XYZ file of C-alpha atoms in Angstrom:
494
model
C 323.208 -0.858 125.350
C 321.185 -0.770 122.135
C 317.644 -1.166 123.837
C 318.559 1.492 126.281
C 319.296 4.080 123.724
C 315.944 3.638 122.248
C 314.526 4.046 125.403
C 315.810 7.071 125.950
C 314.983 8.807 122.399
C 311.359 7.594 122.917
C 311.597 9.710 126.288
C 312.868 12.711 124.449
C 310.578 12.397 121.622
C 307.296 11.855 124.196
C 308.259 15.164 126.019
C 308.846 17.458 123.638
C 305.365 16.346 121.856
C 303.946 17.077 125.714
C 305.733 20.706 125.924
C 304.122 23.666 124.596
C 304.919 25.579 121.879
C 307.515 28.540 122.450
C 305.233 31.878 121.962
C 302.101 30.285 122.170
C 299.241 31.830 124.416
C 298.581 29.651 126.874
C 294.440 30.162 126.524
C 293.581 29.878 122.914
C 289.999 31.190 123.176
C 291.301 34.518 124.250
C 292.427 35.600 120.224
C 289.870 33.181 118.732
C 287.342 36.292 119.096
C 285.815 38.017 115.501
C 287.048 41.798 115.865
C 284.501 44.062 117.091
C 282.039 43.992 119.783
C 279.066 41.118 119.649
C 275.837 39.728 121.425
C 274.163 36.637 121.152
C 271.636 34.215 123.026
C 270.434 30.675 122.849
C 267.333 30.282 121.778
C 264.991 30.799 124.495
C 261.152 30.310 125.603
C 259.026 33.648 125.887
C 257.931 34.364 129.195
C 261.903 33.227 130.280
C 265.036 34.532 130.602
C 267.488 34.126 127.859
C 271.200 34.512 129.194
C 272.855 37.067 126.915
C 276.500 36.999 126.180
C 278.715 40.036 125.310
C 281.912 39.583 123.406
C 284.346 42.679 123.251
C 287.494 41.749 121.129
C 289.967 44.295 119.717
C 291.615 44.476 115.836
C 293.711 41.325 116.265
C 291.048 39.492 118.073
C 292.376 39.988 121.573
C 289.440 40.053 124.215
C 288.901 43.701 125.690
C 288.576 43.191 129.280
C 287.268 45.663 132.177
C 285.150 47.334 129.260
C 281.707 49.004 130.767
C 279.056 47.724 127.860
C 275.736 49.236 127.839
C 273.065 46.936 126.329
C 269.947 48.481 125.621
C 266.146 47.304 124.467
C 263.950 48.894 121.935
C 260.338 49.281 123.900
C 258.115 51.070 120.917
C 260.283 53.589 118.848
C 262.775 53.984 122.318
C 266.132 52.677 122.932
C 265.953 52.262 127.110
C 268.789 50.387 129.123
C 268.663 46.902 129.935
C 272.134 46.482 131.581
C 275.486 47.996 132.147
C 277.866 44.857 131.712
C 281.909 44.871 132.375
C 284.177 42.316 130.315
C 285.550 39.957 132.161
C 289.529 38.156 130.933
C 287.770 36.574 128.051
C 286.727 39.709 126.943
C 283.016 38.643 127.572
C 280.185 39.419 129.991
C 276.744 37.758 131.009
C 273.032 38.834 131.425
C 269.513 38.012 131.340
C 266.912 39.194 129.408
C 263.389 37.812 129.653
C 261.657 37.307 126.399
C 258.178 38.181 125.146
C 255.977 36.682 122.850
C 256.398 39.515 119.960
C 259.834 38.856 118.431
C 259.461 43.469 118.277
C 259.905 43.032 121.979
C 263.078 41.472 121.292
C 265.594 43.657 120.006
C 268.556 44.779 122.004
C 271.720 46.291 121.610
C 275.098 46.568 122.499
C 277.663 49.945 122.726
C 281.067 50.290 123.838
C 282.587 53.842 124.088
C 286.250 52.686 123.261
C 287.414 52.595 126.997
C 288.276 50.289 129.664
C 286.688 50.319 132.737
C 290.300 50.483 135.034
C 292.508 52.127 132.389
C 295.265 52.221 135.283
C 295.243 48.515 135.666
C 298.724 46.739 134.921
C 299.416 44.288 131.714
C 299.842 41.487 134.202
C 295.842 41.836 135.343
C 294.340 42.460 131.830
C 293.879 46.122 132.663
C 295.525 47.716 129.903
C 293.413 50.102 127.224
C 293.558 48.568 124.213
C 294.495 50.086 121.060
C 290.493 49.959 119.662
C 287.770 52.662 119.181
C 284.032 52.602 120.233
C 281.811 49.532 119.454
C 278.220 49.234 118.955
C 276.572 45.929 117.675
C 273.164 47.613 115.892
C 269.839 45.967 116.958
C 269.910 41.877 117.447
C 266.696 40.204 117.934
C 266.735 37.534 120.336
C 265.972 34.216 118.964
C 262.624 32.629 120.634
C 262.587 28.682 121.042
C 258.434 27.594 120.112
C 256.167 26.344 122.910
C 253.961 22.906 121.963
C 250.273 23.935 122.087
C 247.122 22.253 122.713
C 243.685 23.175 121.786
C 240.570 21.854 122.977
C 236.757 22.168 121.884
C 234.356 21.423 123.379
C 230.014 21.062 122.683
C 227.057 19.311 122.742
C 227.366 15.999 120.533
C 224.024 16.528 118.963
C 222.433 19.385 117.897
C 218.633 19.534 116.996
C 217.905 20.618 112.622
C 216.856 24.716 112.332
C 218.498 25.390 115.796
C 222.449 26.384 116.972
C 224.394 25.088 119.715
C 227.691 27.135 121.061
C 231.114 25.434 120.706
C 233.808 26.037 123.027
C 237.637 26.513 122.436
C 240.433 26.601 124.914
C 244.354 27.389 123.691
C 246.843 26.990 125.763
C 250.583 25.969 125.583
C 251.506 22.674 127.207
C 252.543 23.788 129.927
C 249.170 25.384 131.009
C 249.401 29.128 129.625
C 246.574 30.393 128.125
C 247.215 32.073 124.657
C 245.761 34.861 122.835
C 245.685 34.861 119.109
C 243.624 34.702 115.954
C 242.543 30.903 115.251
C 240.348 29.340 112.538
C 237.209 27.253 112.576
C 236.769 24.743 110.265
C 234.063 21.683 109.458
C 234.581 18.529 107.601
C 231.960 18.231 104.041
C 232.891 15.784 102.014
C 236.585 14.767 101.993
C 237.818 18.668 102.632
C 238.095 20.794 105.470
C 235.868 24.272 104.718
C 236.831 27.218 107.053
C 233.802 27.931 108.965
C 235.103 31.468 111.135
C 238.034 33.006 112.112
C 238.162 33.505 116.109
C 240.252 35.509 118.449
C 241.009 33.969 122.181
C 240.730 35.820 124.862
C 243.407 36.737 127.867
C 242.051 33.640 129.136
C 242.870 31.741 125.858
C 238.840 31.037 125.171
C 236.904 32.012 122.556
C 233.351 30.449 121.376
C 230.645 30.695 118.547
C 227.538 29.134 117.709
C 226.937 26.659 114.928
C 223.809 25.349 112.931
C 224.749 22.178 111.442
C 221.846 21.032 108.515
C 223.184 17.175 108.451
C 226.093 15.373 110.968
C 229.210 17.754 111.004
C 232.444 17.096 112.289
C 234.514 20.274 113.333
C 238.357 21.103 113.980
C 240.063 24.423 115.128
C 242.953 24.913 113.703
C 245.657 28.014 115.159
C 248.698 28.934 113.012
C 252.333 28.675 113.563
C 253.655 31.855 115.846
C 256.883 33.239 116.615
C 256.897 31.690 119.745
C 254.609 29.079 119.683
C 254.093 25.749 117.487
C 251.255 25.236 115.421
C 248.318 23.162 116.317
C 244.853 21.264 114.927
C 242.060 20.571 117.772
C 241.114 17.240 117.956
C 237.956 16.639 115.842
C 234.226 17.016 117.578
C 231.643 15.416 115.655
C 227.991 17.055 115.826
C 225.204 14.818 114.798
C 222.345 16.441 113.479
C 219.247 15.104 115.124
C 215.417 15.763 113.684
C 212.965 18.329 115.534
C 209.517 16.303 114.643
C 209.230 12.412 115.486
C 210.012 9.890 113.117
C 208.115 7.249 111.456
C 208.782 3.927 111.904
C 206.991 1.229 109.888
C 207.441 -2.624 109.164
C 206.941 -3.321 106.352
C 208.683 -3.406 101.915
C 209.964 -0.075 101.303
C 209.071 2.294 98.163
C 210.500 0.558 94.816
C 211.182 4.123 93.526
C 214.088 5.905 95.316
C 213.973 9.880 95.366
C 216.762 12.137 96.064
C 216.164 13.958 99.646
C 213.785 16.940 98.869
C 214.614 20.604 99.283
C 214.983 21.892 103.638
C 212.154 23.891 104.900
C 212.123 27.667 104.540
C 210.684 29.344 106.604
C 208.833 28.783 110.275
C 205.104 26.508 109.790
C 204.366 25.199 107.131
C 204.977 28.626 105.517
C 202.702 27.892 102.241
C 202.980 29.895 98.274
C 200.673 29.838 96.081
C 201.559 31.540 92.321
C 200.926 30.988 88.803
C 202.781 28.551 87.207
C 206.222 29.897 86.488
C 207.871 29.391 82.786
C 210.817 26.694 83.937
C 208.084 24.913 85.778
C 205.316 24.726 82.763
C 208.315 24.000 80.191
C 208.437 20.733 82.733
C 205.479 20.289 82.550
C 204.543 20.464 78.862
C 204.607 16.880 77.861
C 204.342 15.142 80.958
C 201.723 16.238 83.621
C 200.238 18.489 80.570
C 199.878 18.217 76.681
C 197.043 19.454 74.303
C 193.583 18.462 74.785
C 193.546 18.436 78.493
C 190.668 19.928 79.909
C 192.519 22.808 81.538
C 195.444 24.919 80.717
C 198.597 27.088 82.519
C 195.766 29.864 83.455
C 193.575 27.428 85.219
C 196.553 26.133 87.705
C 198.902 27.210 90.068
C 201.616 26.274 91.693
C 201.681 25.397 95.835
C 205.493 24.881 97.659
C 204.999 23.792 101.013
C 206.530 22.918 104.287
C 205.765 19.033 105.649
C 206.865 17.067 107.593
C 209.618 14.139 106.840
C 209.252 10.758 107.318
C 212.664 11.032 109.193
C 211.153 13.709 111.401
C 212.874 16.680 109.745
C 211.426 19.221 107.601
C 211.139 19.775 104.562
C 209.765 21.914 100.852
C 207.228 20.354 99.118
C 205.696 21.333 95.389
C 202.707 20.316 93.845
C 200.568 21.719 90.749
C 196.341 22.103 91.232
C 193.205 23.621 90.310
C 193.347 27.478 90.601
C 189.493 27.343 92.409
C 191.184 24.349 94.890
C 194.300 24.599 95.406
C 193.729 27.260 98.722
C 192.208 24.166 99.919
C 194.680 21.896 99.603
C 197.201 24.289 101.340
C 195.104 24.939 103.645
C 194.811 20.992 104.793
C 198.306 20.345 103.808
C 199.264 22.898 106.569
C 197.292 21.573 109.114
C 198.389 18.286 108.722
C 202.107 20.145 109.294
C 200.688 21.919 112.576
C 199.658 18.453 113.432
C 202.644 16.735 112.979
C 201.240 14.361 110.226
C 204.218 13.833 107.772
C 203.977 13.494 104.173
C 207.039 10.688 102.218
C 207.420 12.916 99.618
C 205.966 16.139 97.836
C 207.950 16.255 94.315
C 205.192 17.611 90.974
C 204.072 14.426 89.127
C 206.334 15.895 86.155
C 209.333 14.678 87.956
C 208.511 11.258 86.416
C 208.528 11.125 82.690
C 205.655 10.717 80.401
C 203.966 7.429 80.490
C 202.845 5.879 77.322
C 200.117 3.578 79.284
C 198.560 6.379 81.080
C 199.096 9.161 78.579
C 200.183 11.488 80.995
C 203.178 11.363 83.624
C 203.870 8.045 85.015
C 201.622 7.784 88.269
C 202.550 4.454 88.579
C 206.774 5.374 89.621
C 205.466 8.150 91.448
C 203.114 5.736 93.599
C 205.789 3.899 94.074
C 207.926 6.193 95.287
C 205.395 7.227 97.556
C 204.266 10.427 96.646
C 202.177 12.837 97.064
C 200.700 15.029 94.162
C 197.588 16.696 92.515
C 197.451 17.530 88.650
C 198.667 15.206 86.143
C 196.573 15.242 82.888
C 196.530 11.325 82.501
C 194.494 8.319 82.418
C 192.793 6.410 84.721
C 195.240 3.648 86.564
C 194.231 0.340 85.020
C 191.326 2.131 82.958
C 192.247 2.822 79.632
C 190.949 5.351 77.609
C 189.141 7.300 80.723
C 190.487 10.454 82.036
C 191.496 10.957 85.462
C 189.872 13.296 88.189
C 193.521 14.882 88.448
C 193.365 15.768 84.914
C 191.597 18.973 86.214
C 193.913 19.323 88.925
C 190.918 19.282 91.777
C 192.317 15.895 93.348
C 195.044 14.790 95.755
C 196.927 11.761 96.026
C 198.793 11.967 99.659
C 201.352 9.001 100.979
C 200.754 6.671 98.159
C 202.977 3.804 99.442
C 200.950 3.308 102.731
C 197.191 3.853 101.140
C 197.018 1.268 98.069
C 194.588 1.401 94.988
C 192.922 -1.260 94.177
C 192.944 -1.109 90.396
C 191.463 -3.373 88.063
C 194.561 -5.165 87.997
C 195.377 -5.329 91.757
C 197.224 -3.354 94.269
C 198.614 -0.767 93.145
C 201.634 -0.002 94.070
C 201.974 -2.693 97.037
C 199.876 -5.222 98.566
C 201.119 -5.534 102.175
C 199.366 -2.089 103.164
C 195.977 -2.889 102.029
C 195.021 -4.573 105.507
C 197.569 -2.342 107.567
C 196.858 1.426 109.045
C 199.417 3.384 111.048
C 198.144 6.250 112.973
C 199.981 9.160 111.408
C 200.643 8.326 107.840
C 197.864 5.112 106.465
C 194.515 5.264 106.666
C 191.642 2.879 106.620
C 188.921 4.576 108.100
C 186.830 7.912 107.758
C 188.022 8.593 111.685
C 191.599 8.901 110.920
C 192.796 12.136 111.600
C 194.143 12.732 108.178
C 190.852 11.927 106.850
C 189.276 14.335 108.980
C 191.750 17.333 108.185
C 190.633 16.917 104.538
C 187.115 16.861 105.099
C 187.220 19.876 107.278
C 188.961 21.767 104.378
C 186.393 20.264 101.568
C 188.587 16.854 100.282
C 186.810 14.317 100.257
C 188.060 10.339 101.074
C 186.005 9.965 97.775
C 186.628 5.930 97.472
C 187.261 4.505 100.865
C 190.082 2.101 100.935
C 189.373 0.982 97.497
C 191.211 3.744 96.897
C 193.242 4.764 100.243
C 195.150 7.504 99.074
C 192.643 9.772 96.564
C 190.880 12.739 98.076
C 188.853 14.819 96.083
C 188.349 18.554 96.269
C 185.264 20.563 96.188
C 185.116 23.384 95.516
C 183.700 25.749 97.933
C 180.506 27.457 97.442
C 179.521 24.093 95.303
C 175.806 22.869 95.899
C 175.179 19.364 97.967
C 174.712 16.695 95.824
C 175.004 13.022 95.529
C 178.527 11.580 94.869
C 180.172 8.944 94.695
C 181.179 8.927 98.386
C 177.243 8.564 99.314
C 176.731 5.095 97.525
C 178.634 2.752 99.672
C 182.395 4.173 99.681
C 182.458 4.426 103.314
C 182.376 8.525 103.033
C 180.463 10.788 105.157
C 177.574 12.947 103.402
C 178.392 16.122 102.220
C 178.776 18.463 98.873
C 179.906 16.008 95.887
C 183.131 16.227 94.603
C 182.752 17.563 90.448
C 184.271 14.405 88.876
C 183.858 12.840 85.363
C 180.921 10.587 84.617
C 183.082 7.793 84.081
C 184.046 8.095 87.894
C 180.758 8.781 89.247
C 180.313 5.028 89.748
C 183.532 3.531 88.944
C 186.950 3.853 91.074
C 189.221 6.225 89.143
C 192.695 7.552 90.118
């Protein structure tokens, strides 16, 4: 009797929690509305339509149904109709509105003019004017949702020194639109990213430029977060930069001295210069190349910069200081060895080495081994104390010293393994190398053979034929003598 009684209270108590509440609506949603009339979208792709919802609720939150809403869009500075919408029992209606790319294209808005669509309807079908006045929402702009992009350029891989190739870019979302927009070049130097140009895409989503790396270059394009469209970065495109002349290759000990990578050509040819020796440069000078007592001064030299070619194959400014009365000459055969494609190792003034105590000048011996090429230095002979060098009045030129060794009265100077070794374009052991014959045709003569591979001295044109020291047994052809000291009439001297 007990356990039944339960039973039966548990019954009770498990219907009346099932039963609704006396009064309550029987569709909550329908006074869960904010007052006033609304519209609102998901967020939605451009180029798509975005389904719009209308809310129309009165004072207490009670939808307003049959109510004609007129949503309009905001094209320029002008308010023109998108839709005439009627409230359904909730109060709400639906439409579609497809989105473009400029959120300005975006902006709708909603009015009600305070009546129902049927106001003769009957309470039972929701047709009943509600006690509200006229609604209008102001402008909403409809949210966009951002594509994924993808960018793409495109080039050559190599691109050859002095010249430009064209990159190529192509934006488009991920789904294969192209976009238009504003996006920025940029290359890699160092460990930063430098912004090369700023480019626009066209309708098509291209857009291209032309580039002139001076050394490899690796490039990215970059385009910037829109309203309706993720931010991207290009995958990188490396661009090596390749020589225009043809490179050297030798066996072979490479120069002891290292030497940062001289200045880039300027200019087309070997574009030669010729002026008076400029203050920063004789201030260099003073010291080193030159110091009092040598047997000319700033008024008797000049100053030649130069185009040659690399050993690498690229191009690049040379500088050296000679004689005023030779130092057309020099240029002169310096540029045709460029037109010829004969390279020089390096072109740096003799100054760029320090003051040597041993030769009482600047310190031929690190700039032979370095490899260099240069004219005036007011020094002594190599391995000849106490006699003055030919350069000493600026009238001689020592060209790829690693390659054409001097044999000095202490040896090889500044390697050995040349001495028995040419090449055709940059060591010489005969008269009929080519280099050879470019400085005889412009009055330099291979004064000492391959006792002294490298030395060429100028003479000076208009000079009388004489005997020199190329016409006793040097291995030079005959022709006007070089003006040299006495000491080097006979002797080697460099």
């Amino acid at each position: 009797m007990l356990l039944g009684k339960l039973v039966l209270v548990a019954l009770s108590l498990s219907l009346a929690l099932a039963a609704p509440a006396v009064g309550a609506p029987a569709d909550r949603d329908q006074r869960e509305h904010a007052p006033g009339l609304h519209l609102t979208a998901p967020p939605t792709y451009a180029g798509e339509p975005a389904p719009v919802t209308v809310v129309l609720a009165d004072a207490a939150g009670q939808p307003v149904v049959r109510a004609s809403v007129r949503v309009e869009r905001l094209v320029g500075e002008e308010w023109r109709e998108l839709a005439v919408v009627v409230t359904d029992a909730t109060g709400s209606a639906a439409l579609e509105a497809v989105l473009e790319r400029d959120p300005g294209g975006n902006v709708v808005r909603a009015t009600w003019d305070g009546t129902t669509g049927e106001p003769g309807g009957s309470p039972e079908d929701g047709a009943a004017p509600q006690e509200t006045g006229p609604q209008e929402t102001g402008p909403v702009t409809l949210p966009l949702l951002r594509r994924t992009a993808r960018a793409e350029l495109t080039g050559p891989d190599e691109v050859v020194d002095e010249t430009s190739v064209r990159l190529a870019l192509r934006w488009r979302t991920r789904a294969g639109e192209p976009v238009t927009g504003e996006v920025v070049l940029e290359e890699r130097r160092g460990d930063r990213w430098r912004v090369v140009e700023r480019l626009r895409t066209d309708e098509q989503g291209r857009a291209s430029t032309r580039v002139a790396p001076r050394e490899d270059t690796r490039y990215r394009v970059r385009m910037p977060r829109q309203p309706w469209l993720e931010g991207d970065t290009s995958p990188v495109h490396r661009l090596d930069n390749t020589p225009p002349g043809t490179v050297v290759r030798l066996g072979g000990p490479v120069p002891r001295r290292a030497l940062p990578r001289p200045p880039r050509a300027v200019g087309e040819g070997p574009a030669p210069r010729i002026t008076r020796i400029p203050g920063g440069v004789w201030r260099s000078m003073t010291g080193r190349t030159w110091h009092a007592g040598c047997p000319v001064g700033r008024e008797g030299l000049r100053l030649l910069r130069i185009n040659h070619w690399g050993y690498d194959g690229y191009r690049y400014r040379g500088e050296l200081v000679a004689a005023t009365s030779v130092v057309g000459q020099m240029s002169a055969a310096l540029s045709e060895m460029y037109r010829a494609g004969l390279p020089v190792r390096a072109m740096f003034r003799a100054d760029r080495f320090g003051w040597s105590p041993r030769l009482r000048g600047a310190d031929d011996y690190a700039s032979m081994a370095a490899g260099n090429t240069s004219a005036f230095n007011c020094r002594q002979v190599v391995g000849r104390p106490g006699i003055r060098s030919p350069h000493a009045w600026g009238r001689s030129l020592d060209i790829n010293t690693w390659e054409n060794p001097y044999r000095s009265s202490h040896g090889l100077v500044p390697n050995s393994w040349w001495a028995s070794r040419s090449h055709p374009r940059v060591a010489w052991r005969s008269s009929s190398h080519r280099v050879v014959e470019i400085m005889r045709r412009h009055g330099l003569r291979w004064t000492y053979g391959t006792a002294d591979s490298h030395h060429f001295d100028a003479v000076p044109r208009g000079a009388g034929r004489g005997a020199g020291p190329g016409d006793h047994g040097h291995g030079h052809t005959h022709g006007p003598a070089p003006v040299l000291p006495p000491e080097c009439a006979t002797e080697v001297c460099d």
